[in-house]
Amino acid sequence: MELWFTEKHTDYAKFSFKVKKHLFSEKSPFQQVDILDTYEFGKVLTLDGLVMVTEKDEFIYHDMITHVAMATNPEIKKVLVIGGGDGGTVRELTRYKSIEHIDMVEIDEMVVKASREYLPITAGKLDDERVNLYFEDGIKFVEDKENVYDLIIVDSTDPIGPGEGLFTTEFYKNCYKALTENGILVNQNESPYYERDAKAMIRATKKIKKIFPIAEVYQYHMPTYPSGHWLFGFGSKKLHPIKDFNPDKWNSLGIKTKYYNTDIHVGAFALPTYVREMIEGETE
Amino acid sequence: MELWFTEKHTDYAKFSFKVKKHLFSEKSPFQQVDILDTYEFGKVLTLDGLVMVTEKDEFIYHDMITHVAMATNPEIKKVLVIGGGDGGTVRELTRYKSIEHIDMVEIDEMVVKASREYLPITAGKLDDERVNLYFEDGIKFVEDKENVYDLIIVDSTDPIGPGEGLFTTEFYKNCYKALTENGILVNQNESPYYERDAKAMIRATKKIKKIFPIAEVYQYHMPTYPSGHWLFGFGSKKLHPIKDFNPDKWNSLGIKTKYYNTDIHVGAFALPTYVREMIEGETE
C-alpha cells in the first residue's frame, strides 16, 4: 500500500508527500491534530490537514521567527509566545541566556502533547525552567497585560479556525499595550503568492502599520508551506530591525544557526517589488 | 473529467495542478515538449514533464536571471543566452537600450516554436532586431569564441538530458574564454533544498569558483520550482555584484520590474547558513 498526504494550496494546486506511518490522529476541541512519519520530511505535524512543522525544515521557520527580533534587541528579557504549540519557537528563545522569562500561551493542549511525544526536536525545551505554559486563549491572555513583555511572538496558524482572532486590529492593539517601551511584535504573516494568503497578509500588515510606528515585513524560504515564499511581520515601538541592528553584537553571542545569520537578517527585509506594492497599495 | 498535471519533486514529494487544456504535446529530437493551460498558473511550458515556465511566475525567474548582471554592469553591449527557448530572458534583455547584440543559442527549435505560439508573454521579443537565433548546441557554439560577450546567461534545464553538458568544467572554461575582460556568467544553479538538486548546485558552484575570480550565488523565490528556493550562479572576471554595484545608475534607467529591485539585488546574495556551508564545504 502507498500512503500519500495531500494539502491543497489552492483549489487548483496541491502538494503531496509519501507517508511511512500515520502516528497520531485526534480531534481536539479546536482542530484536527495529526502526526505523520514521512520519507522526505521526517515527522510532520498537521493541523486541520495543513502542514505546520516538518523535521526537515522547521529550523527555517523557527530561526526566522525568533532571531531577527532577538538580534535587533539583545536586551530582551521577557517574552510572550502565542500559539507555537510544537515548541520550536520556545526552543530557539531558550538559547539566549539573557532571556529571563517566557510565557507560552497555546489554546490547544493537544498540540503540545502530540509534539512532546513525537517531535522532541521542537518540543524538547518546553521544560526549561524559564518557560511557563498556559493552555488558554492568547487573545484573552493579552487583554489585561500592560508594559510587561519586551517581545511578543504570534506563532499562529492561518487566519481560519482558532487562529482567526490573532489577525484582528483589537488583538494587535492589546499586544502593543502589553509591550514595554522597546517592545517588538513578530507575527506569522502568511504569503504574497497565492491570492487567499496574499489577502490575509495585506490585511494583517496594514493593521499593524496603523498601530506600530515601525512596521516592516520580512521573508524567508519555507519549502513545505504553500509557494515556499513566506513572511513574518515586524511591529516595533522604537527599534528598527535594520537601523538599530548590530550584527557584531549578535555574532558575539556564539549562537549557531542553520538558516539565520546577520546577512540574511538584512537581506530578508529586501522584498520583491510586487510584494512591496501589495503592502504599500491603497486596497484594503 | 478532471485533468491534473503532476511533477515529482523527489521520489517522495510531488506538486500537482489542475489543467484546463493540454494545448501542445510533441517529442522533439531532444525532449518531450508540452504546453498546458491551467487554472492557477495560466499557460505552462514543461520539458520532459518538468515545469519550466508559467505565466504566473515567469517574471521572477526572468527578472533575476537578467537584471542582477545588467545592474552590476550597465555597460554590457553584447550578450549570449544559452538555452532559454521560451524567450523570457531575451525579453528582459531587450529592455536595455544599451544592449547592441544578443545571440540566443537554443538546441531545441521546438521549444521556441511552441513558445511563440502559446507563450507570447515570454517569446514576444524574439523578433527584436538585435536578436540572432541559433538552433544548435550551446556547448559547441562557445568553443571557438574568444573575448566576444560581455555577458553569458546559461538559461538551462536541470543537468539531466540536453542540459547536462551545460554543467561541466569544460563548458564553464569556454564561457570564461568567450567573455570580455569585464565579462559576467550567470547560470541556472538549481536549489539547495532537495538532495539531488543540492548536489548539482554544489558541483556547479565549485566548478565555477575554480575558474572565475569572483564567484557568488544568489537566491530567489520561485514557487513553481521544487521547494520554491532557487539559485543562480554569478561568475565574473572583474566586477563584484555588490561592491561594484551602483543602485542609482540602474534606477535611473527607469526599467519597471515586478520582482527585481536594487534592494533585492543585494538581499539575494545573503544566503542561509546551511546554503553557505554547502558551497564552502570540502565535499565534492
Coordinates of C-alpha atoms in Angstrom, one line a residue:
Chain A
M1 CA 0.0 0.0 0.0
E2 CA 1.2 3.6 -0.7
L3 CA 0.0 6.3 1.7
W4 CA 0.2 9.9 0.5
F5 CA -0.7 13.0 2.3
T6 CA -2.0 15.9 0.2
E7 CA -2.5 19.5 1.0
K8 CA -4.5 21.8 -1.3
H9 CA -2.5 25.0 -1.6
T10 CA -5.4 26.5 -3.6
D11 CA -8.4 24.9 -5.3
Y12 CA -6.1 24.2 -8.3
A13 CA -2.7 23.3 -6.9
K14 CA -1.7 20.7 -4.3
F15 CA 1.4 19.3 -2.7
S16 CA 1.7 15.7 -1.7
F17 CA 4.3 13.5 0.1
K18 CA 4.6 9.9 0.9
V19 CA 3.8 8.7 4.4
K20 CA 5.6 5.9 6.2
K21 CA 3.2 5.8 9.1
H22 CA 0.3 7.8 10.5
L23 CA 1.5 8.1 14.0
F24 CA -1.2 10.3 15.7
S25 CA -4.7 11.4 14.8
E26 CA -7.1 13.1 17.2
K27 CA -9.7 15.8 17.1
S28 CA -9.3 18.4 19.9
P29 CA -12.0 20.9 20.8
F30 CA -10.2 23.3 18.4
Q31 CA -8.9 21.3 15.4
Q32 CA -7.8 18.1 13.9
V33 CA -4.3 17.2 15.0
D34 CA -2.2 14.7 13.1
I35 CA 1.4 13.5 13.2
L36 CA 2.8 11.7 10.2
D37 CA 6.1 9.9 9.7
T38 CA 7.2 10.7 6.1
Y39 CA 10.0 9.7 3.8
E40 CA 11.1 13.2 2.6
F41 CA 10.4 15.4 5.6
G42 CA 10.7 13.2 8.7
K43 CA 8.0 13.7 11.2
V44 CA 5.3 16.2 10.2
L45 CA 2.7 17.9 12.3
T46 CA -0.5 19.0 10.6
L47 CA -3.5 20.9 12.0
D48 CA -6.8 20.6 10.1
G49 CA -4.8 18.9 7.3
L50 CA -2.3 21.8 6.8
V51 CA 1.4 21.3 7.3
M52 CA 2.7 23.2 10.4
V53 CA 6.0 21.7 11.2
T54 CA 8.3 19.2 9.5
E55 CA 11.6 17.9 10.9
K56 CA 13.3 18.7 7.6
D57 CA 12.7 22.4 7.5
E58 CA 11.3 23.6 10.9
F59 CA 14.7 25.2 11.6
I60 CA 14.0 27.8 8.9
Y61 CA 10.7 29.0 10.3
H62 CA 11.9 28.9 13.9
D63 CA 15.2 30.7 13.2
M64 CA 13.4 33.5 11.4
I65 CA 10.5 34.0 13.8
T66 CA 13.0 34.3 16.7
H67 CA 16.4 35.6 15.9
V68 CA 15.5 38.7 13.8
A69 CA 13.9 40.3 16.9
M70 CA 16.4 38.9 19.4
A71 CA 19.3 40.3 17.2
T72 CA 17.6 43.7 16.9
N73 CA 17.3 43.9 20.7
P74 CA 19.6 41.5 22.6
E75 CA 18.4 43.1 25.8
I76 CA 15.1 41.3 25.6
K77 CA 14.3 39.6 28.9
K78 CA 10.6 38.8 29.0
V79 CA 8.9 37.1 26.0
L80 CA 5.3 36.0 25.2
V81 CA 4.7 33.4 22.6
I82 CA 1.1 33.0 21.4
G83 CA 0.5 29.7 19.7
G84 CA 3.6 27.7 18.7
G85 CA 2.4 24.6 20.5
D86 CA 5.1 22.5 18.8
G87 CA 7.7 24.3 21.0
G88 CA 10.2 25.2 18.2
T89 CA 9.9 29.0 18.9
V90 CA 10.4 28.5 22.6
R91 CA 13.4 26.2 21.9
E92 CA 15.2 29.0 19.9
L93 CA 14.4 31.5 22.6
T94 CA 15.9 29.4 25.4
R95 CA 19.2 29.6 23.6
Y96 CA 19.5 33.2 24.8
K97 CA 20.9 33.3 28.4
S98 CA 19.7 36.9 28.6
I99 CA 16.1 35.9 28.5
E100 CA 14.7 35.5 32.0
H101 CA 11.0 34.6 31.4
I102 CA 9.0 33.1 28.6
D103 CA 5.2 32.8 28.7
M104 CA 3.8 30.5 26.1
V105 CA 0.0 30.6 25.6
E106 CA -1.3 27.8 23.4
I107 CA -5.0 27.4 23.1
D108 CA -4.8 23.7 22.2
E109 CA -3.1 21.4 24.8
M110 CA -3.3 18.5 22.4
V111 CA -0.8 20.2 20.0
V112 CA 1.7 20.3 22.9
K113 CA 1.0 16.7 24.0
A114 CA 1.5 15.3 20.5
S115 CA 4.6 17.4 19.9
R116 CA 6.1 16.3 23.2
E117 CA 5.6 12.7 22.2
Y118 CA 6.6 12.8 18.5
L119 CA 8.5 16.0 17.9
P120 CA 11.1 16.2 20.7
I121 CA 13.2 18.1 18.1
T122 CA 10.9 21.1 18.6
A123 CA 9.2 20.4 22.0
G124 CA 12.4 19.4 23.9
K125 CA 12.9 22.8 25.6
L126 CA 9.3 23.3 26.8
D127 CA 10.6 22.2 30.2
D128 CA 13.2 24.9 30.5
E129 CA 12.7 26.5 33.9
R130 CA 12.1 29.9 32.4
V131 CA 9.1 28.7 30.4
N132 CA 5.5 29.0 31.7
L133 CA 2.9 27.2 29.7
Y134 CA -0.7 28.4 29.6
F135 CA -3.3 26.4 27.8
E136 CA -5.8 29.2 27.1
D137 CA -6.9 31.7 24.5
G138 CA -4.0 34.1 23.6
I139 CA -6.4 36.8 22.6
K140 CA -7.9 36.9 26.2
F141 CA -4.4 36.4 27.7
V142 CA -3.0 39.7 26.4
E143 CA -6.2 41.8 27.1
D144 CA -5.2 42.8 30.6
K145 CA -1.4 43.0 30.2
E146 CA 0.3 46.3 30.2
N147 CA 4.0 47.1 29.7
V148 CA 5.0 43.5 30.5
Y149 CA 6.8 41.9 27.5
D150 CA 9.9 43.0 25.6
L151 CA 8.9 40.7 22.7
I152 CA 5.6 39.1 21.7
I153 CA 5.7 36.4 19.0
V154 CA 2.5 35.4 17.3
D155 CA 3.3 31.9 16.1
S156 CA -0.2 31.2 14.7
T157 CA -1.9 29.1 12.1
D158 CA -3.6 30.7 9.1
P159 CA -6.5 33.2 9.9
I160 CA -9.1 30.4 9.7
G161 CA -10.3 28.4 12.7
P162 CA -8.6 29.0 16.1
G163 CA -6.0 31.4 14.5
E164 CA -8.6 33.9 13.2
G165 CA -8.7 36.2 16.2
L166 CA -4.9 36.6 16.1
F167 CA -5.2 38.7 12.9
T168 CA -7.5 41.4 14.3
T169 CA -6.8 45.1 15.0
E170 CA -8.0 44.7 18.6
F171 CA -5.6 41.9 19.2
Y172 CA -2.7 43.8 17.8
K173 CA -3.6 46.9 19.9
N174 CA -3.6 44.7 23.0
C175 CA -0.2 43.4 22.0
Y176 CA 1.0 47.0 21.7
K177 CA -0.2 47.7 25.1
A178 CA 1.3 44.6 26.6
L179 CA 4.8 45.5 25.2
T180 CA 7.4 47.5 27.1
E181 CA 8.8 50.8 25.6
N182 CA 11.3 49.0 23.3
G183 CA 8.8 46.2 22.6
I184 CA 8.7 44.2 19.4
L185 CA 5.8 42.2 17.9
V186 CA 6.7 39.4 15.4
N187 CA 3.7 37.7 13.7
Q188 CA 3.2 34.8 11.3
N189 CA 2.3 36.9 8.3
E190 CA 1.2 34.5 5.5
S191 CA 2.5 34.7 1.9
P192 CA 2.3 37.0 -1.0
Y193 CA 1.9 34.4 -3.8
Y194 CA -1.5 32.7 -3.8
E195 CA -4.4 35.0 -3.7
R196 CA -6.1 34.0 -0.4
D197 CA -2.8 34.0 1.5
A198 CA -1.8 37.4 0.0
K199 CA -5.1 38.9 1.0
A200 CA -4.6 37.8 4.6
M201 CA -1.0 39.1 4.5
I202 CA -2.0 42.5 3.2
R203 CA -4.8 42.9 5.8
A204 CA -2.6 41.9 8.7
T205 CA 0.2 44.2 7.6
K206 CA -2.0 47.2 7.2
K207 CA -3.5 46.7 10.6
I208 CA 0.0 46.5 12.2
K209 CA 1.2 49.6 10.3
K210 CA -1.6 51.6 11.8
I211 CA -0.7 50.7 15.3
F212 CA 3.1 50.4 15.4
P213 CA 5.3 53.4 14.4
I214 CA 7.8 50.9 12.9
A215 CA 6.2 48.1 10.8
E216 CA 8.1 46.0 8.4
V217 CA 7.7 42.7 6.7
Y218 CA 10.5 40.1 6.1
Q219 CA 10.7 37.0 4.0
Y220 CA 12.2 33.5 4.1
H221 CA 12.2 30.3 2.1
M222 CA 9.8 27.8 3.6
P223 CA 9.6 24.8 1.2
T224 CA 6.7 23.0 2.9
Y225 CA 4.4 26.0 3.1
P226 CA 2.3 26.9 0.0
S227 CA 4.6 28.5 -2.6
G228 CA 7.6 28.3 -0.3
H229 CA 7.6 32.2 -0.1
W230 CA 6.6 33.0 3.4
L231 CA 6.6 36.2 5.5
F232 CA 6.8 37.5 9.1
G233 CA 5.6 40.9 10.3
F234 CA 7.8 43.0 12.5
G235 CA 6.0 45.7 14.5
S236 CA 8.0 47.8 16.9
K237 CA 7.6 50.7 19.2
K238 CA 11.1 52.2 18.9
L239 CA 13.7 49.8 17.4
H240 CA 14.2 49.5 13.7
P241 CA 15.2 46.0 12.5
I242 CA 17.9 47.3 10.2
K243 CA 18.9 50.8 11.6
D244 CA 19.1 49.6 15.2
F245 CA 20.7 46.2 14.4
N246 CA 24.2 45.5 15.4
P247 CA 25.5 42.3 13.7
D248 CA 28.7 42.1 15.8
K249 CA 26.7 42.0 19.0
W250 CA 24.6 39.0 17.8
N251 CA 27.6 37.2 16.4
S252 CA 29.4 37.6 19.7
L253 CA 26.7 35.5 21.4
G254 CA 28.0 32.4 19.5
I255 CA 24.6 31.0 18.8
K256 CA 24.9 28.5 15.9
T257 CA 22.0 28.6 13.5
K258 CA 21.3 26.7 10.2
Y259 CA 19.3 29.4 8.4
Y260 CA 19.6 32.7 10.2
N261 CA 22.7 34.8 10.0
T262 CA 23.4 38.5 10.3
D263 CA 23.5 39.0 6.5
I264 CA 20.2 37.2 5.9
H265 CA 18.7 39.4 8.7
V266 CA 19.2 42.4 6.5
G267 CA 18.6 40.6 3.2
A268 CA 15.2 39.3 4.4
F269 CA 13.7 42.8 4.5
A270 CA 14.5 43.3 0.8
L271 CA 11.1 42.4 -0.7
P272 CA 10.3 41.8 -4.3
T273 CA 8.6 44.8 -6.0
Y274 CA 5.3 43.1 -6.3
V275 CA 5.2 42.4 -2.5
R276 CA 6.2 46.0 -1.7
E277 CA 3.4 47.2 -3.9
M278 CA 0.9 44.9 -2.2
I279 CA 1.8 46.3 1.2
E280 CA 2.1 49.9 0.2
G281 CA -1.0 49.9 -2.0
E282 CA -4.3 51.6 -1.2
T283 CA -6.5 48.5 -1.3
E284 CA -7.8 47.1 2.0
Chain B
M1 CA -13.3 15.0 -16.2
E2 CA -10.6 16.4 -14.0
L3 CA -7.2 16.7 -15.6
W4 CA -4.2 17.2 -13.2
F5 CA -0.5 17.6 -14.1
T6 CA 1.9 16.2 -11.5
E7 CA 5.6 16.7 -11.1
K8 CA 7.7 14.6 -8.8
H9 CA 10.0 16.9 -6.9
T10 CA 11.6 13.8 -5.3
D11 CA 10.6 10.2 -5.1
Y12 CA 8.5 11.1 -2.1
A13 CA 7.1 14.6 -2.8
K14 CA 5.1 15.9 -5.7
F15 CA 3.3 19.0 -6.9
S16 CA 0.1 19.0 -8.9
F17 CA -2.1 21.5 -10.6
K18 CA -5.4 21.4 -12.4
V19 CA -5.3 21.6 -16.2
K20 CA -7.9 23.3 -18.4
K21 CA -6.5 22.1 -21.6
H22 CA -3.5 20.2 -22.9
L23 CA -2.6 22.6 -25.7
F24 CA 0.6 21.1 -27.2
S25 CA 2.4 17.8 -26.9
E26 CA 5.3 16.7 -29.1
K27 CA 8.5 14.8 -28.8
S28 CA 11.5 16.7 -30.3
P29 CA 14.8 15.0 -31.0
F30 CA 15.9 16.3 -27.6
Q31 CA 12.9 16.1 -25.2
Q32 CA 9.2 15.9 -24.6
V33 CA 7.7 19.4 -25.1
D34 CA 4.2 20.2 -23.6
I35 CA 2.1 23.3 -23.1
L36 CA -0.7 23.2 -20.6
D37 CA -3.4 25.8 -20.0
T38 CA -4.0 25.7 -16.2
Y39 CA -6.3 27.3 -13.7
E40 CA -3.7 28.5 -11.2
F41 CA -0.7 29.3 -13.3
G42 CA -2.0 30.3 -16.7
K43 CA -0.1 28.7 -19.6
V44 CA 2.7 26.4 -18.5
L45 CA 5.6 25.0 -20.5
T46 CA 7.0 21.7 -19.4
L47 CA 10.1 19.8 -20.8
D48 CA 10.3 16.1 -20.1
G49 CA 7.4 16.6 -17.7
L50 CA 9.2 19.3 -15.6
V51 CA 7.8 22.8 -15.2
M52 CA 10.0 25.4 -16.9
V53 CA 7.8 28.4 -17.4
T54 CA 4.4 29.5 -16.0
E55 CA 2.6 32.7 -16.9
K56 CA 2.0 33.4 -13.2
D57 CA 5.6 33.5 -12.0
E58 CA 8.0 33.5 -15.0
F59 CA 8.7 37.2 -14.2
I60 CA 10.5 36.2 -11.1
Y61 CA 12.9 33.9 -12.9
H62 CA 13.5 36.2 -15.8
D63 CA 14.0 39.3 -13.7
M64 CA 16.6 37.6 -11.5
I65 CA 18.5 35.9 -14.3
T66 CA 18.9 39.2 -16.2
H67 CA 18.8 42.3 -14.1
V68 CA 21.4 41.3 -11.4
A69 CA 24.2 41.2 -14.1
M70 CA 22.8 44.1 -16.1
A71 CA 22.7 46.3 -13.0
T72 CA 26.2 45.2 -12.0
N73 CA 27.5 46.3 -15.4
P74 CA 25.1 48.7 -17.2
E75 CA 27.8 48.9 -20.0
I76 CA 27.0 45.4 -21.3
K77 CA 26.6 45.6 -25.0
K78 CA 26.9 42.0 -26.3
V79 CA 25.1 39.1 -24.7
L80 CA 24.9 35.4 -25.3
V81 CA 21.9 33.4 -24.0
I82 CA 22.3 29.6 -24.0
G83 CA 19.0 27.8 -23.7
G84 CA 16.1 30.0 -22.7
G85 CA 13.9 28.9 -25.7
D86 CA 10.8 30.3 -24.1
G87 CA 12.3 33.8 -24.8
G88 CA 11.7 35.3 -21.4
T89 CA 15.4 36.1 -20.8
V90 CA 15.8 37.7 -24.2
R91 CA 12.6 39.7 -23.5
E92 CA 14.2 41.2 -20.3
L93 CA 17.5 41.9 -22.1
T94 CA 15.8 43.8 -24.9
R95 CA 14.5 46.3 -22.4
Y96 CA 18.1 47.7 -22.2
K97 CA 18.7 50.3 -25.0
S98 CA 22.4 49.9 -24.3
I99 CA 22.5 46.3 -25.5
E100 CA 23.5 46.1 -29.1
H101 CA 23.6 42.4 -29.9
I102 CA 22.0 39.3 -28.4
D103 CA 22.9 35.8 -29.6
M104 CA 20.5 33.1 -28.3
V105 CA 21.6 29.5 -28.8
E106 CA 18.8 27.0 -28.2
I107 CA 19.4 23.4 -29.0
D108 CA 15.7 22.6 -29.5
E109 CA 13.8 24.6 -32.1
M110 CA 10.5 23.1 -31.0
V111 CA 10.7 24.9 -27.6
V112 CA 10.9 28.2 -29.5
K113 CA 8.1 27.2 -31.9
A114 CA 5.7 26.2 -29.1
S115 CA 6.6 29.3 -27.0
R116 CA 6.0 31.6 -30.0
E117 CA 2.6 30.1 -30.5
Y118 CA 1.4 29.7 -26.9
L119 CA 3.6 31.9 -24.7
P120 CA 3.8 35.3 -26.4
I121 CA 4.3 36.7 -22.9
T122 CA 7.9 35.3 -23.0
A123 CA 8.5 34.8 -26.7
G124 CA 7.2 38.2 -27.9
K125 CA 10.6 39.9 -28.1
L126 CA 12.5 37.1 -30.0
D127 CA 11.9 39.2 -33.2
D128 CA 13.8 42.2 -31.8
E129 CA 16.3 43.2 -34.5
R130 CA 19.2 42.9 -32.1
V131 CA 18.4 39.2 -31.5
N132 CA 20.1 36.4 -33.5
L133 CA 18.7 32.9 -33.0
Y134 CA 20.8 29.8 -33.4
F135 CA 19.3 26.4 -33.2
E136 CA 22.4 24.5 -32.3
D137 CA 24.3 23.1 -29.4
G138 CA 25.4 25.9 -27.0
I139 CA 28.4 23.8 -25.8
K140 CA 29.8 23.7 -29.3
F141 CA 28.8 27.3 -30.0
V142 CA 31.0 28.8 -27.3
E143 CA 34.0 26.5 -28.1
D144 CA 35.7 28.8 -30.6
K145 CA 34.5 32.2 -29.2
E146 CA 37.1 34.4 -27.6
N147 CA 36.6 37.8 -25.9
V148 CA 33.3 38.3 -27.6
Y149 CA 30.5 38.6 -25.0
D150 CA 30.1 41.0 -22.0
L151 CA 27.5 38.6 -20.5
I152 CA 26.7 35.0 -20.9
I153 CA 23.5 33.7 -19.5
V154 CA 23.1 29.9 -19.1
D155 CA 19.3 29.6 -19.0
S156 CA 19.3 25.8 -18.9
T157 CA 17.2 22.9 -17.7
D158 CA 18.4 20.6 -15.0
P159 CA 21.6 18.7 -15.5
I160 CA 19.8 15.7 -17.0
G161 CA 19.1 15.2 -20.7
P162 CA 20.1 18.1 -23.1
G163 CA 21.1 20.4 -20.2
E164 CA 23.8 18.0 -18.8
G165 CA 26.8 19.4 -20.8
L166 CA 26.0 22.9 -19.5
F167 CA 27.1 21.9 -16.0
T168 CA 30.7 20.8 -17.0
T169 CA 34.1 22.4 -16.2
E170 CA 35.0 22.4 -19.9
F171 CA 31.9 24.4 -20.8
Y172 CA 32.4 26.9 -18.0
K173 CA 36.1 27.4 -19.1
N174 CA 34.9 28.0 -22.7
C175 CA 32.4 30.6 -21.3
Y176 CA 35.3 32.3 -19.5
K177 CA 37.3 32.5 -22.7
A178 CA 34.3 33.8 -24.7
L179 CA 33.8 36.6 -22.2
T180 CA 35.3 40.1 -22.5
E181 CA 37.6 41.5 -19.7
N182 CA 34.6 42.7 -17.6
G183 CA 32.6 39.6 -18.5
I184 CA 29.9 38.0 -16.3
L185 CA 28.5 34.5 -16.4
V186 CA 25.0 33.9 -14.9
N187 CA 23.9 30.3 -14.7
Q188 CA 20.7 28.4 -13.7
N189 CA 22.1 26.9 -10.5
E190 CA 19.5 24.6 -9.1
S191 CA 18.3 24.5 -5.5
P192 CA 19.8 23.8 -2.0
Y193 CA 16.8 22.0 -0.6
Y194 CA 16.2 18.6 -2.0
E195 CA 19.2 16.3 -2.1
R196 CA 19.6 15.7 -5.9
D197 CA 19.2 19.4 -6.7
A198 CA 21.6 20.4 -3.9
K199 CA 24.3 18.0 -5.2
A200 CA 24.0 19.5 -8.7
M201 CA 24.1 23.0 -7.2
I202 CA 27.2 22.3 -5.1
R203 CA 29.1 20.7 -8.1
A204 CA 28.3 23.5 -10.5
T205 CA 29.2 26.2 -7.9
K206 CA 32.6 24.6 -7.1
K207 CA 33.5 24.3 -10.8
I208 CA 32.7 28.0 -11.4
K209 CA 34.6 29.0 -8.3
K210 CA 37.7 27.4 -9.7
I211 CA 37.5 29.3 -13.0
F212 CA 36.2 32.7 -12.1
P213 CA 38.0 35.0 -9.7
I214 CA 34.6 36.3 -8.4
A215 CA 32.0 33.6 -7.9
E216 CA 28.9 34.1 -5.9
V217 CA 25.4 32.5 -5.7
Y218 CA 22.2 34.4 -5.2
Q219 CA 18.7 33.2 -4.4
Y220 CA 15.1 34.0 -5.3
H221 CA 11.6 32.7 -4.5
M222 CA 10.3 30.6 -7.4
P223 CA 7.1 28.9 -6.3
T224 CA 6.6 26.5 -9.2
Y225 CA 10.1 25.0 -9.0
P226 CA 10.8 22.3 -6.5
S227 CA 10.9 23.7 -2.9
G228 CA 10.5 27.3 -4.2
H229 CA 14.0 28.1 -3.2
W230 CA 16.1 28.5 -6.3
L231 CA 19.5 29.8 -7.1
F232 CA 21.6 31.5 -9.8
G233 CA 25.3 31.5 -10.1
F234 CA 27.3 34.7 -10.7
G235 CA 30.8 34.2 -12.1
S236 CA 32.8 37.3 -13.0
K237 CA 36.2 38.3 -14.2
K238 CA 36.4 41.6 -12.5
L239 CA 33.1 43.1 -11.4
H240 CA 31.7 42.2 -8.0
P241 CA 27.9 42.0 -7.8
I242 CA 27.7 44.0 -4.6
K243 CA 30.9 46.0 -4.4
D244 CA 30.8 47.3 -8.0
F245 CA 27.0 47.7 -8.0
N246 CA 25.6 51.2 -8.3
P247 CA 21.8 51.2 -7.5
D248 CA 21.3 54.8 -8.6
K249 CA 22.6 54.0 -12.0
W250 CA 20.2 51.2 -12.5
N251 CA 17.2 53.1 -11.0
S252 CA 17.9 56.0 -13.4
L253 CA 17.2 53.6 -16.4
G254 CA 13.5 53.6 -15.4
I255 CA 13.1 49.9 -16.1
K256 CA 9.9 48.8 -14.3
T257 CA 10.1 45.3 -12.8
K258 CA 7.7 43.2 -10.7
Y259 CA 10.3 41.2 -8.7
Y260 CA 13.8 42.7 -9.1
N261 CA 14.7 45.9 -7.4
T262 CA 18.1 47.3 -6.2
D263 CA 17.4 46.3 -2.6
I264 CA 16.6 42.7 -3.6
H265 CA 19.8 42.7 -5.8
V266 CA 21.8 43.0 -2.6
G267 CA 19.5 40.9 -0.4
A268 CA 19.6 38.0 -2.8
F269 CA 23.3 37.3 -2.1
A270 CA 22.6 36.9 1.6
L271 CA 22.3 33.1 1.8
P272 CA 21.1 31.0 4.6
T273 CA 23.9 29.5 6.7
Y274 CA 23.2 25.9 5.5
V275 CA 23.5 27.0 1.9
R276 CA 26.7 28.9 2.6
E277 CA 28.1 25.8 4.3
M278 CA 27.2 23.6 1.3
I279 CA 29.1 25.9 -1.0
E280 CA 32.1 26.5 1.1
G281 CA 32.3 22.9 2.4
E282 CA 35.0 20.5 1.3
T283 CA 32.8 17.8 -0.2
E284 CA 32.9 17.5 -4.0

